[in-house]
Short mmCIF file of C-alpha atoms in Angstrom, two decimals:
data_model
loop_
_atom_site.label_atom_id
_atom_site.label_comp_id
_atom_site.label_asym_id
_atom_site.label_seq_id
_atom_site.Cartn_x
_atom_site.Cartn_y
_atom_site.Cartn_z
CA UNK E 791 71.27 70.70 54.99
CA UNK E 792 68.36 68.46 56.75
CA UNK E 793 64.74 68.04 55.92
CA UNK E 794 63.29 69.35 58.72
CA UNK E 795 59.88 70.63 59.35
CA UNK E 796 57.52 73.86 60.89
CA UNK E 797 54.93 75.13 61.36
CA UNK E 798 53.51 78.35 59.57
CA UNK E 799 49.98 80.52 59.87
CA UNK E 800 48.62 82.34 57.53
CA UNK E 801 47.12 85.26 59.38
CA UNK E 802 42.88 86.49 59.49
CA UNK E 803 44.32 89.39 57.21
CA UNK E 804 45.61 87.03 55.09
CA UNK E 805 42.60 85.22 54.80
CA UNK E 806 40.36 87.39 54.50
CA UNK E 807 41.92 88.66 51.19
CA UNK E 808 41.63 85.33 49.73
CA UNK E 809 45.20 84.92 49.95
CA UNK E 810 45.91 81.92 51.25
CA UNK E 811 46.24 80.01 47.70
CA UNK E 812 49.15 82.66 46.93
CA UNK E 813 50.71 82.42 49.79
CA UNK E 814 50.74 78.23 49.89
CA UNK E 815 52.52 79.12 46.27
CA UNK E 816 55.22 80.66 47.20
CA UNK E 817 55.72 77.90 50.12
CA UNK E 818 55.52 75.72 47.33
CA UNK E 819 57.86 77.41 44.40
CA UNK E 820 60.47 77.60 47.13
CA UNK E 821 60.85 73.83 47.85
CA UNK E 822 58.39 73.32 50.95
CA UNK E 823 55.69 70.95 51.25
CA UNK E 824 52.24 70.95 53.06
CA UNK E 825 51.82 68.10 55.03
CA UNK E 826 49.28 69.28 57.41
CA UNK E 827 47.41 71.96 56.98
CA UNK E 828 43.64 73.05 58.23
CA UNK E 829 41.76 76.09 58.44
CA UNK E 830 40.36 77.04 62.18
CA UNK E 831 38.92 79.66 64.68
CA UNK E 832 41.45 79.76 66.96
CA UNK E 833 39.62 80.54 70.39
CA UNK E 834 41.11 83.27 72.89
CA UNK E 835 42.28 80.41 75.14
CA UNK E 836 44.21 79.27 72.55
CA UNK E 837 45.42 82.26 71.22
CA UNK E 838 46.70 83.10 74.88
CA UNK E 839 48.25 79.86 75.76
CA UNK E 840 50.24 80.00 72.29
CA UNK E 841 51.20 83.50 72.58
CA UNK E 842 52.00 83.22 76.15
CA UNK E 843 55.44 83.92 76.23
CA UNK E 844 54.17 87.23 75.47
CA UNK E 845 52.02 87.64 78.00
CA UNK E 846 53.48 90.77 79.57
CA UNK E 847 54.05 92.84 76.58
CA UNK E 848 51.99 95.70 75.49
CA UNK E 849 50.88 94.92 72.51
CA UNK E 850 49.90 91.41 74.36
CA UNK E 851 46.24 91.75 74.05
CA UNK E 852 45.68 93.85 71.06
CA UNK E 853 47.85 89.91 69.45
CA UNK E 854 45.48 88.21 70.78
CA UNK E 855 42.27 89.78 69.44
CA UNK E 856 43.61 90.28 65.76
CA UNK E 857 44.29 86.89 65.84
CA UNK E 858 41.08 85.12 67.55
CA UNK E 859 40.03 87.88 64.82
CA UNK E 860 38.61 85.20 62.15
CA UNK E 861 39.70 81.95 60.26
CA UNK E 862 42.98 80.87 60.02
CA UNK E 863 45.09 78.26 57.70
CA UNK E 864 47.22 75.84 60.82
CA UNK E 865 50.05 73.96 58.61
CA UNK E 866 53.48 71.86 58.32
CA UNK E 867 55.49 72.50 56.19
CA UNK E 868 59.00 70.13 55.66
CA UNK E 869 62.15 70.55 53.24
CA UNK E 870 65.93 70.97 53.26
CA UNK E 871 66.23 73.31 56.15
CA UNK E 872 62.81 74.77 56.64
CA UNK E 873 62.36 77.17 58.71
CA UNK E 874 64.78 78.83 57.96
CA UNK E 875 63.99 78.55 54.22
CA UNK E 876 60.53 79.78 56.15
CA UNK E 877 61.53 82.45 57.72
CA UNK E 878 62.86 84.07 54.31
CA UNK E 879 60.27 83.11 52.23
CA UNK E 880 58.29 84.96 55.17
CA UNK E 881 60.12 88.12 55.37
CA UNK E 882 60.32 90.78 57.93
CA UNK E 883 57.94 91.01 60.48
CA UNK E 884 57.52 94.62 59.67
CA UNK E 885 56.76 94.38 56.30
CA UNK E 886 58.32 98.07 55.43
CA UNK E 887 61.16 96.42 56.04
CA UNK E 888 60.74 92.84 54.78
CA UNK E 889 62.61 91.95 50.83
CA UNK E 890 60.50 92.18 47.71
CA UNK E 891 58.96 89.08 46.40
CA UNK E 892 58.15 88.27 50.66
CA UNK E 893 55.18 87.57 51.53
CA UNK E 894 55.08 89.93 53.89
CA UNK E 895 56.80 92.91 52.05
CA UNK E 896 53.98 91.87 49.07
CA UNK E 897 50.42 91.02 51.43
CA UNK E 898 50.80 92.51 55.19
CA UNK E 899 48.86 95.51 56.13
CA UNK E 900 51.13 96.39 58.92
CA UNK E 901 53.36 94.96 61.60
CA UNK E 902 50.37 93.63 63.73
CA UNK E 903 48.68 91.76 60.12
CA UNK E 904 51.53 90.95 58.34
CA UNK E 905 49.49 88.08 56.83
CA UNK E 906 51.99 84.53 58.11
CA UNK E 907 53.85 83.71 61.47
CA UNK E 908 55.95 81.03 61.43
CA UNK E 909 58.19 78.66 64.04
CA UNK E 910 61.76 80.62 64.45
CA UNK E 911 63.66 77.40 65.86
CA UNK E 912 63.37 73.92 66.02
CA UNK E 913 62.19 73.56 69.59
CA UNK E 914 59.53 76.18 69.02
CA UNK E 915 58.31 73.92 65.96
CA UNK E 916 57.76 71.10 67.47
CA UNK E 917 55.70 73.23 70.56
CA UNK E 918 54.14 75.21 67.40
CA UNK E 919 53.84 71.81 65.81
CA UNK E 920 52.52 70.07 68.31
CA UNK E 921 50.01 72.67 70.35
CA UNK E 922 47.83 72.17 67.58
CA UNK E 923 48.32 68.90 65.07
CA UNK E 924 48.15 65.45 66.01
CA UNK E 925 50.84 62.80 64.71
CA UNK E 926 48.69 61.59 62.95
CA UNK E 927 47.01 64.40 61.42
CA UNK E 928 50.56 65.26 59.66
CA UNK E 929 50.87 62.68 55.99
CA UNK E 930 54.55 63.50 54.95
#
């Protein structure tokens, strides 16, 4: 398996409940390294641009409102098959359908406040990483 990078957001519901360390422990225990990290507040404009692919969907406004409701932790994770590994660690988007032991099964409040975001492909990982990080901020 190739070493690759993926993008992760620890969402406002998780930062509000001080779950950052517990979530990061799950990434690290699964063999992923955090090679870039910053706590931030996503602006309305950033959220609208980042989630622009969903602009026409009925949940877009709520998603933007939720993602701007509090601080998030933006991260770049690195490891073998990192994109797929991160998706497994996160669990299904709907926490009711997430496997036991996954982040969403353990920490998500509901399908919207599901604690984490992760890239779903290499192309999206590259785009999402570049959206929030400059190359010199990533320390591999």
